[in-house]
Amino acid sequence: MKYFVVIIVALFSAFIMADLFFAPPAAPLRQGSRFFRHQLHGENIGLECAACHQGAEVLDHAYMPSKSDCLACHRLPLTEGPMAESLDSAFADDTYPFYNWNVKSKLPEHVVFHHGVHAKAKVSCEDCHGSRYKDDLYGGEKFTMKFCTDCHQGKTFSTKNFRTAAVYCGACHR
Amino acid sequence: MERRCFLKIMGTLTASFMLFGCRLEGIFKSAEKQVSNSIDFANRVAKEVKQALSKSGESSLFSLNLVKVTMPGEMNPPMPVLSRNRFGMAIDLDLCNGCGECIYACNLENNIPLVTQEESAKGRFLHWISMVDGVPVMCGHCSFAPCEKVCPTGAATHTPDGLSTMVYKRCAGSRFCGANCPINARKFNYNNAQELGLSYQFNPKVPLRTAKVMEKCSLCIQRLQDDRLRHKTVLDSEWDGRGVKTACAAACPKKAITFGNWLNPESELVKVARGREIYAPKALAHLDPSVVYLKGKR
């Protein structure tokens, strides 16, 4: 009897340890990078999303800004503000033209997605990305197949009168 | 054994299986994938293509037996979404000399895996194009596609543009489609090519397939999709696929393969086929294929 209790307790603690050390971390809502904040770079200073995400209106991916995009405004080192130091150090490394924004693809490789087609059809960024990025929180977007096909069939966003789009498998899969 | 004891043992075992099952992957990290460089791998592909060419006589499961057909027109039966496009190819047998360049180009474009020694010895390759009687044969993208009718999961479907497509993620590997294809154009991934180091992603735009799915010629759907999306973003005119070429058509040294749109009288394909005798393998002739063969003048 005792043995069993000991064995079971040992097993359980072993599993918990295994979880702690080996399991992939759960994906939480992601806080943006340490220093970039959409809050400060939004409509209030008249920036279009596409100024930084240059593909968002014409290409498949929206893409991330390069340093030179930031330097258009931040040519002079920031002197105040809590994030100034990390910005300056990120820009200091001249050998590296792109700051390595931590952005992972959210769609599997077999799915075809294209920002440009949607921008042309007047689907706005908020329709898909929500407005949480404005609070510098990402990760709440739901890119399930149903989300895509429902809008394509006009079941969702019906007040916005988007044109109906393709729902045959070959439109989004390869 | 005492009953309580038995129950306890079973209970512990069940609990540990449930707990372990999902952790194994984390604990025993899968062995490092074989890395090989692209040039080496391309050489292996080229070698395999040569092997396939040399074996093409012995292993073909059907004889080509070309018969005359008419020029492909509107899709039949009509698709639920009407389209002004029907893509297809014509292979000019007066020009083709069976060199196999198309197979090589196709393999690289679509990241087609190599096969194991045993399979290649039996003449079983995964190549989407095979040489039958010295003629390149690939999926005909038939309008009455017999393969799609028998797919139990709906992974094999048609696009309004006349392509017979596969959603590999949906494919459960029943192989009914393969059995129902008269020209054996569908190839089944018996092995996990990635784990065996038999596949290499030359083309980042085409995902690698997993084991136990059927694959076949897609008419380079990735090229068509990309062109269509780009066109829709920049231009207002209707897209007709002008300018797109499949990998095999682009690679053919004799320019024997022409890709195009059967429904556009201005397309290169229709221009090439006009005034020629059009043939299809006898087994496909009644299925209205989009890929046909040209021989002689009419």
PDB file of C-alpha atoms in Angstrom, chain B residues 66-294:
ATOM      1  CA  LEU B  66      -3.348   8.293 -77.848  1.00  0.00           C
ATOM      2  CA  VAL B  67      -6.704   8.996 -79.454  1.00  0.00           C
ATOM      3  CA  LYS B  68      -8.053  12.131 -81.083  1.00  0.00           C
ATOM      4  CA  VAL B  69     -10.104  14.556 -78.995  1.00  0.00           C
ATOM      5  CA  THR B  70     -11.505  18.014 -79.580  1.00  0.00           C
ATOM      6  CA  MET B  71     -10.020  21.182 -78.128  1.00  0.00           C
ATOM      7  CA  PRO B  72     -10.941  21.587 -74.441  1.00  0.00           C
ATOM      8  CA  GLY B  73     -13.628  24.222 -73.950  1.00  0.00           C
ATOM      9  CA  GLU B  74     -15.916  25.215 -71.101  1.00  0.00           C
ATOM     10  CA  MET B  75     -15.719  23.053 -68.004  1.00  0.00           C
ATOM     11  CA  ASN B  76     -18.184  20.243 -67.938  1.00  0.00           C
ATOM     12  CA  PRO B  77     -20.220  19.916 -65.847  1.00  0.00           C
ATOM     13  CA  PRO B  78     -20.214  23.678 -65.249  1.00  0.00           C
ATOM     14  CA  MET B  79     -18.644  24.762 -61.960  1.00  0.00           C
ATOM     15  CA  PRO B  80     -20.809  26.428 -59.288  1.00  0.00           C
ATOM     16  CA  VAL B  81     -18.691  29.558 -59.641  1.00  0.00           C
ATOM     17  CA  LEU B  82     -18.353  30.600 -63.235  1.00  0.00           C
ATOM     18  CA  SER B  83     -14.935  31.503 -64.442  1.00  0.00           C
ATOM     19  CA  ARG B  84     -13.568  32.801 -67.676  1.00  0.00           C
ATOM     20  CA  ASN B  85     -10.520  30.640 -67.240  1.00  0.00           C
ATOM     21  CA  ARG B  86      -9.746  27.050 -67.803  1.00  0.00           C
ATOM     22  CA  PHE B  87      -6.086  26.306 -67.453  1.00  0.00           C
ATOM     23  CA  GLY B  88      -4.379  23.488 -69.181  1.00  0.00           C
ATOM     24  CA  MET B  89      -1.401  22.437 -71.211  1.00  0.00           C
ATOM     25  CA  ALA B  90      -0.598  21.089 -74.615  1.00  0.00           C
ATOM     26  CA  ILE B  91       2.454  18.952 -75.215  1.00  0.00           C
ATOM     27  CA  ASP B  92       3.715  18.980 -78.769  1.00  0.00           C
ATOM     28  CA  LEU B  93       4.870  15.480 -79.563  1.00  0.00           C
ATOM     29  CA  ASP B  94       6.463  16.630 -82.814  1.00  0.00           C
ATOM     30  CA  LEU B  95       8.922  18.599 -80.692  1.00  0.00           C
ATOM     31  CA  CYS B  96       9.216  16.509 -77.523  1.00  0.00           C
ATOM     32  CA  ASN B  97      12.143  14.117 -77.446  1.00  0.00           C
ATOM     33  CA  GLY B  98      11.532  12.717 -73.983  1.00  0.00           C
ATOM     34  CA  CYS B  99      14.641  14.292 -72.451  1.00  0.00           C
ATOM     35  CA  GLY B 100      13.149  14.526 -68.967  1.00  0.00           C
ATOM     36  CA  GLU B 101      14.074  18.151 -68.248  1.00  0.00           C
ATOM     37  CA  CYS B 102      10.423  18.782 -67.390  1.00  0.00           C
ATOM     38  CA  ILE B 103      10.509  16.134 -64.685  1.00  0.00           C
ATOM     39  CA  TYR B 104      13.598  17.638 -63.124  1.00  0.00           C
ATOM     40  CA  ALA B 105      12.175  21.163 -63.181  1.00  0.00           C
ATOM     41  CA  CYS B 106       8.889  19.946 -61.737  1.00  0.00           C
ATOM     42  CA  ASN B 107      10.640  18.115 -58.916  1.00  0.00           C
ATOM     43  CA  LEU B 108      12.537  21.215 -57.869  1.00  0.00           C
ATOM     44  CA  GLU B 109       9.557  23.538 -58.230  1.00  0.00           C
ATOM     45  CA  ASN B 110       7.254  21.368 -56.168  1.00  0.00           C
ATOM     46  CA  ASN B 111       9.771  19.974 -53.684  1.00  0.00           C
ATOM     47  CA  ILE B 112       8.965  16.442 -54.708  1.00  0.00           C
ATOM     48  CA  PRO B 113      10.602  13.929 -52.399  1.00  0.00           C
ATOM     49  CA  LEU B 114      13.041  11.238 -53.468  1.00  0.00           C
ATOM     50  CA  VAL B 115      12.138   7.607 -52.868  1.00  0.00           C
ATOM     51  CA  THR B 116      14.000   4.865 -51.086  1.00  0.00           C
ATOM     52  CA  GLN B 117      16.286   2.400 -52.864  1.00  0.00           C
ATOM     53  CA  GLU B 118      13.736  -0.415 -52.739  1.00  0.00           C
ATOM     54  CA  GLU B 119      11.067   1.715 -54.303  1.00  0.00           C
ATOM     55  CA  SER B 120      13.243   3.102 -57.046  1.00  0.00           C
ATOM     56  CA  ALA B 121      14.355  -0.434 -57.836  1.00  0.00           C
ATOM     57  CA  LYS B 122      10.707  -1.288 -58.380  1.00  0.00           C
ATOM     58  CA  GLY B 123      10.365   1.761 -60.593  1.00  0.00           C
ATOM     59  CA  ARG B 124       8.072   3.556 -58.178  1.00  0.00           C
ATOM     60  CA  PHE B 125       8.806   7.254 -58.005  1.00  0.00           C
ATOM     61  CA  LEU B 126       6.904  10.211 -56.627  1.00  0.00           C
ATOM     62  CA  HIS B 127       7.531  12.326 -59.702  1.00  0.00           C
ATOM     63  CA  TRP B 128       4.417  14.164 -60.755  1.00  0.00           C
ATOM     64  CA  ILE B 129       5.473  13.740 -64.391  1.00  0.00           C
ATOM     65  CA  SER B 130       6.360  10.302 -65.643  1.00  0.00           C
ATOM     66  CA  MET B 131       7.565   9.185 -69.038  1.00  0.00           C
ATOM     67  CA  VAL B 132       5.242   6.681 -70.653  1.00  0.00           C
ATOM     68  CA  ASP B 133       6.315   5.457 -74.082  1.00  0.00           C
ATOM     69  CA  GLY B 134       8.684   8.419 -74.263  1.00  0.00           C
ATOM     70  CA  VAL B 135       5.896  10.925 -73.619  1.00  0.00           C
ATOM     71  CA  PRO B 136       5.612  13.033 -70.471  1.00  0.00           C
ATOM     72  CA  VAL B 137       2.376  12.211 -68.664  1.00  0.00           C
ATOM     73  CA  MET B 138       0.937  14.102 -65.728  1.00  0.00           C
ATOM     74  CA  CYS B 139      -2.482  14.689 -64.177  1.00  0.00           C
ATOM     75  CA  GLY B 140      -4.936  15.596 -66.921  1.00  0.00           C
ATOM     76  CA  HIS B 141      -7.019  17.917 -64.747  1.00  0.00           C
ATOM     77  CA  CYS B 142     -10.072  16.288 -66.276  1.00  0.00           C
ATOM     78  CA  SER B 143     -13.353  18.089 -66.040  1.00  0.00           C
ATOM     79  CA  PHE B 144     -15.093  14.860 -65.112  1.00  0.00           C
ATOM     80  CA  ALA B 145     -12.337  14.044 -62.639  1.00  0.00           C
ATOM     81  CA  PRO B 146     -12.910  10.462 -61.517  1.00  0.00           C
ATOM     82  CA  CYS B 147     -10.502  10.862 -58.603  1.00  0.00           C
ATOM     83  CA  GLU B 148     -12.453  13.669 -56.968  1.00  0.00           C
ATOM     84  CA  LYS B 149     -15.685  11.682 -57.051  1.00  0.00           C
ATOM     85  CA  VAL B 150     -14.309   9.004 -54.776  1.00  0.00           C
ATOM     86  CA  CYS B 151     -12.451  11.154 -52.255  1.00  0.00           C
ATOM     87  CA  PRO B 152     -14.056  10.383 -48.888  1.00  0.00           C
ATOM     88  CA  THR B 153     -12.789  13.527 -47.159  1.00  0.00           C
ATOM     89  CA  GLY B 154     -13.211  16.190 -49.827  1.00  0.00           C
ATOM     90  CA  ALA B 155      -9.498  16.823 -50.078  1.00  0.00           C
ATOM     91  CA  ALA B 156      -9.530  16.467 -53.858  1.00  0.00           C
ATOM     92  CA  THR B 157     -11.604  19.210 -55.422  1.00  0.00           C
ATOM     93  CA  HIS B 158     -11.785  21.351 -58.504  1.00  0.00           C
ATOM     94  CA  THR B 159     -11.266  25.087 -58.717  1.00  0.00           C
ATOM     95  CA  PRO B 160     -13.498  27.092 -61.047  1.00  0.00           C
ATOM     96  CA  ASP B 161     -10.372  27.610 -63.151  1.00  0.00           C
ATOM     97  CA  GLY B 162     -10.256  23.957 -64.050  1.00  0.00           C
ATOM     98  CA  LEU B 163      -7.486  22.838 -61.727  1.00  0.00           C
ATOM     99  CA  SER B 164      -7.853  19.601 -59.870  1.00  0.00           C
ATOM    100  CA  THR B 165      -6.430  20.545 -56.491  1.00  0.00           C
ATOM    101  CA  MET B 166      -5.470  18.802 -53.300  1.00  0.00           C
ATOM    102  CA  VAL B 167      -5.830  20.070 -49.749  1.00  0.00           C
ATOM    103  CA  TYR B 168      -3.081  17.915 -48.327  1.00  0.00           C
ATOM    104  CA  LYS B 169      -4.091  18.610 -44.750  1.00  0.00           C
ATOM    105  CA  ARG B 170      -7.501  17.172 -45.404  1.00  0.00           C
ATOM    106  CA  CYS B 171      -6.184  14.038 -47.116  1.00  0.00           C
ATOM    107  CA  ALA B 172      -6.529  10.958 -44.947  1.00  0.00           C
ATOM    108  CA  GLY B 173      -4.664   8.650 -47.302  1.00  0.00           C
ATOM    109  CA  SER B 174      -7.487   6.346 -48.370  1.00  0.00           C
ATOM    110  CA  ARG B 175      -5.889   6.142 -51.851  1.00  0.00           C
ATOM    111  CA  PHE B 176      -9.287   5.725 -53.514  1.00  0.00           C
ATOM    112  CA  CYS B 177      -8.425   8.590 -55.824  1.00  0.00           C
ATOM    113  CA  GLY B 178      -5.234   6.882 -56.918  1.00  0.00           C
ATOM    114  CA  ALA B 179      -7.112   3.689 -57.648  1.00  0.00           C
ATOM    115  CA  ASN B 180      -9.652   5.583 -59.732  1.00  0.00           C
ATOM    116  CA  CYS B 181      -7.152   7.496 -61.827  1.00  0.00           C
ATOM    117  CA  PRO B 182      -6.838   5.753 -65.193  1.00  0.00           C
ATOM    118  CA  ILE B 183      -3.342   7.091 -65.842  1.00  0.00           C
ATOM    119  CA  ASN B 184      -1.859   6.605 -62.406  1.00  0.00           C
ATOM    120  CA  ALA B 185      -1.054  10.297 -62.064  1.00  0.00           C
ATOM    121  CA  ARG B 186      -1.461  10.318 -58.298  1.00  0.00           C
ATOM    122  CA  LYS B 187       1.478   9.385 -56.130  1.00  0.00           C
ATOM    123  CA  PHE B 188       1.241   8.256 -52.547  1.00  0.00           C
ATOM    124  CA  ASN B 189       3.757   9.228 -49.882  1.00  0.00           C
ATOM    125  CA  TYR B 190       4.335   5.890 -48.219  1.00  0.00           C
ATOM    126  CA  ASN B 191       7.324   7.211 -46.312  1.00  0.00           C
ATOM    127  CA  ASN B 192       7.874  10.193 -44.166  1.00  0.00           C
ATOM    128  CA  ALA B 193      10.319  11.726 -46.603  1.00  0.00           C
ATOM    129  CA  GLN B 194      11.285  14.547 -44.266  1.00  0.00           C
ATOM    130  CA  GLU B 195      12.358  12.195 -41.511  1.00  0.00           C
ATOM    131  CA  LEU B 196      14.270   9.988 -43.918  1.00  0.00           C
ATOM    132  CA  GLY B 197      16.062  13.014 -45.336  1.00  0.00           C
ATOM    133  CA  LEU B 198      14.492  12.414 -48.733  1.00  0.00           C
ATOM    134  CA  SER B 199      12.957  15.814 -49.247  1.00  0.00           C
ATOM    135  CA  TYR B 200      14.346  19.272 -49.519  1.00  0.00           C
ATOM    136  CA  GLN B 201      12.450  22.529 -49.774  1.00  0.00           C
ATOM    137  CA  PHE B 202      13.929  24.079 -52.885  1.00  0.00           C
ATOM    138  CA  ASN B 203      10.891  26.256 -53.358  1.00  0.00           C
ATOM    139  CA  PRO B 204       9.743  28.018 -50.181  1.00  0.00           C
ATOM    140  CA  LYS B 205       6.357  28.651 -51.745  1.00  0.00           C
ATOM    141  CA  VAL B 206       5.382  25.014 -51.811  1.00  0.00           C
ATOM    142  CA  PRO B 207       4.933  23.280 -48.469  1.00  0.00           C
ATOM    143  CA  LEU B 208       6.420  19.828 -47.996  1.00  0.00           C
ATOM    144  CA  ARG B 209       3.915  16.999 -47.812  1.00  0.00           C
ATOM    145  CA  THR B 210       3.742  14.638 -44.897  1.00  0.00           C
ATOM    146  CA  ALA B 211       3.578  10.865 -45.090  1.00  0.00           C
ATOM    147  CA  LYS B 212       0.351   9.122 -46.127  1.00  0.00           C
ATOM    148  CA  VAL B 213      -1.051  11.765 -48.423  1.00  0.00           C
ATOM    149  CA  MET B 214      -1.698  11.597 -52.132  1.00  0.00           C
ATOM    150  CA  GLU B 215       0.044  14.132 -54.284  1.00  0.00           C
ATOM    151  CA  LYS B 216       0.008  14.956 -57.956  1.00  0.00           C
ATOM    152  CA  CYS B 217       0.566  17.645 -60.551  1.00  0.00           C
ATOM    153  CA  SER B 218      -1.086  20.862 -59.384  1.00  0.00           C
ATOM    154  CA  LEU B 219      -0.477  22.773 -62.631  1.00  0.00           C
ATOM    155  CA  CYS B 220       1.842  24.867 -60.451  1.00  0.00           C
ATOM    156  CA  ILE B 221      -1.103  26.320 -58.541  1.00  0.00           C
ATOM    157  CA  GLN B 222       1.276  28.421 -56.457  1.00  0.00           C
ATOM    158  CA  ARG B 223       2.322  30.390 -59.522  1.00  0.00           C
ATOM    159  CA  LEU B 224      -1.289  30.945 -60.537  1.00  0.00           C
ATOM    160  CA  GLN B 225      -2.356  31.990 -57.039  1.00  0.00           C
ATOM    161  CA  ASP B 226       0.488  34.436 -56.655  1.00  0.00           C
ATOM    162  CA  ASP B 227      -0.166  35.988 -60.035  1.00  0.00           C
ATOM    163  CA  ARG B 228      -3.887  36.209 -59.386  1.00  0.00           C
ATOM    164  CA  LEU B 229      -3.461  37.894 -56.006  1.00  0.00           C
ATOM    165  CA  ARG B 230      -0.921  40.329 -57.362  1.00  0.00           C
ATOM    166  CA  HIS B 231      -3.131  41.102 -60.332  1.00  0.00           C
ATOM    167  CA  LYS B 232      -6.222  41.632 -58.171  1.00  0.00           C
ATOM    168  CA  THR B 233      -4.304  44.004 -55.938  1.00  0.00           C
ATOM    169  CA  VAL B 234      -2.885  46.189 -58.659  1.00  0.00           C
ATOM    170  CA  LEU B 235      -5.245  45.998 -61.587  1.00  0.00           C
ATOM    171  CA  ASP B 236      -8.974  46.235 -62.082  1.00  0.00           C
ATOM    172  CA  SER B 237      -9.174  44.093 -65.187  1.00  0.00           C
ATOM    173  CA  GLU B 238     -10.285  40.497 -64.935  1.00  0.00           C
ATOM    174  CA  TRP B 239      -7.427  38.098 -64.368  1.00  0.00           C
ATOM    175  CA  ASP B 240      -6.812  35.542 -67.083  1.00  0.00           C
ATOM    176  CA  GLY B 241      -3.489  34.054 -66.096  1.00  0.00           C
ATOM    177  CA  ARG B 242      -1.591  35.604 -68.964  1.00  0.00           C
ATOM    178  CA  GLY B 243       2.147  35.353 -68.507  1.00  0.00           C
ATOM    179  CA  VAL B 244       2.088  32.480 -66.049  1.00  0.00           C
ATOM    180  CA  LYS B 245       3.994  29.356 -67.028  1.00  0.00           C
ATOM    181  CA  THR B 246       4.286  26.058 -65.267  1.00  0.00           C
ATOM    182  CA  ALA B 247       7.761  24.925 -64.286  1.00  0.00           C
ATOM    183  CA  CYS B 248       7.799  22.164 -66.890  1.00  0.00           C
ATOM    184  CA  ALA B 249       6.731  24.493 -69.673  1.00  0.00           C
ATOM    185  CA  ALA B 250       9.394  26.988 -68.699  1.00  0.00           C
ATOM    186  CA  ALA B 251      12.093  24.331 -68.549  1.00  0.00           C
ATOM    187  CA  CYS B 252      11.388  22.469 -71.778  1.00  0.00           C
ATOM    188  CA  PRO B 253      14.431  22.989 -74.034  1.00  0.00           C
ATOM    189  CA  LYS B 254      12.324  22.300 -77.138  1.00  0.00           C
ATOM    190  CA  LYS B 255       9.429  24.509 -76.036  1.00  0.00           C
ATOM    191  CA  ALA B 256       7.155  21.529 -76.556  1.00  0.00           C
ATOM    192  CA  ILE B 257       5.019  22.230 -73.488  1.00  0.00           C
ATOM    193  CA  THR B 258       2.651  25.185 -73.595  1.00  0.00           C
ATOM    194  CA  PHE B 259       0.639  26.314 -70.615  1.00  0.00           C
ATOM    195  CA  GLY B 260      -2.346  28.614 -70.946  1.00  0.00           C
ATOM    196  CA  ASN B 261      -6.004  29.353 -70.789  1.00  0.00           C
ATOM    197  CA  TRP B 262      -8.280  27.286 -73.050  1.00  0.00           C
ATOM    198  CA  LEU B 263     -11.091  29.819 -72.834  1.00  0.00           C
ATOM    199  CA  ASN B 264      -9.079  32.768 -74.071  1.00  0.00           C
ATOM    200  CA  PRO B 265      -8.701  32.650 -77.863  1.00  0.00           C
ATOM    201  CA  GLU B 266      -5.726  35.001 -77.568  1.00  0.00           C
ATOM    202  CA  SER B 267      -3.797  32.763 -75.184  1.00  0.00           C
ATOM    203  CA  GLU B 268      -0.598  31.127 -76.290  1.00  0.00           C
ATOM    204  CA  LEU B 269      -2.103  27.737 -75.631  1.00  0.00           C
ATOM    205  CA  VAL B 270      -5.038  28.159 -77.985  1.00  0.00           C
ATOM    206  CA  LYS B 271      -2.752  29.663 -80.621  1.00  0.00           C
ATOM    207  CA  VAL B 272      -0.428  26.683 -80.425  1.00  0.00           C
ATOM    208  CA  ALA B 273      -3.234  24.139 -80.544  1.00  0.00           C
ATOM    209  CA  ARG B 274      -5.186  25.744 -83.354  1.00  0.00           C
ATOM    210  CA  GLY B 275      -4.877  23.828 -86.593  1.00  0.00           C
ATOM    211  CA  ARG B 276      -3.229  20.845 -84.965  1.00  0.00           C
ATOM    212  CA  GLU B 277      -4.472  17.344 -84.299  1.00  0.00           C
ATOM    213  CA  ILE B 278      -5.255  17.060 -80.581  1.00  0.00           C
ATOM    214  CA  TYR B 279      -4.806  13.794 -78.730  1.00  0.00           C
ATOM    215  CA  ALA B 280      -5.354  12.425 -75.249  1.00  0.00           C
ATOM    216  CA  PRO B 281      -4.588   9.045 -73.693  1.00  0.00           C
ATOM    217  CA  LYS B 282      -7.441   6.710 -74.545  1.00  0.00           C
ATOM    218  CA  ALA B 283      -8.174   6.097 -70.871  1.00  0.00           C
ATOM    219  CA  LEU B 284      -8.795   9.819 -70.351  1.00  0.00           C
ATOM    220  CA  ALA B 285     -10.361  10.774 -73.647  1.00  0.00           C
ATOM    221  CA  HIS B 286     -13.954  10.582 -72.390  1.00  0.00           C
ATOM    222  CA  LEU B 287     -13.158  12.577 -69.233  1.00  0.00           C
ATOM    223  CA  ASP B 288     -12.447  15.868 -71.001  1.00  0.00           C
ATOM    224  CA  PRO B 289      -8.866  16.429 -69.826  1.00  0.00           C
ATOM    225  CA  SER B 290      -7.256  19.882 -69.786  1.00  0.00           C
ATOM    226  CA  VAL B 291      -3.816  18.517 -70.582  1.00  0.00           C
ATOM    227  CA  VAL B 292      -3.606  17.251 -74.138  1.00  0.00           C
ATOM    228  CA  TYR B 293      -1.064  16.281 -76.789  1.00  0.00           C
ATOM    229  CA  LEU B 294      -0.476  17.783 -80.210  1.00  0.00           C
TER     230      LEU B 294
END
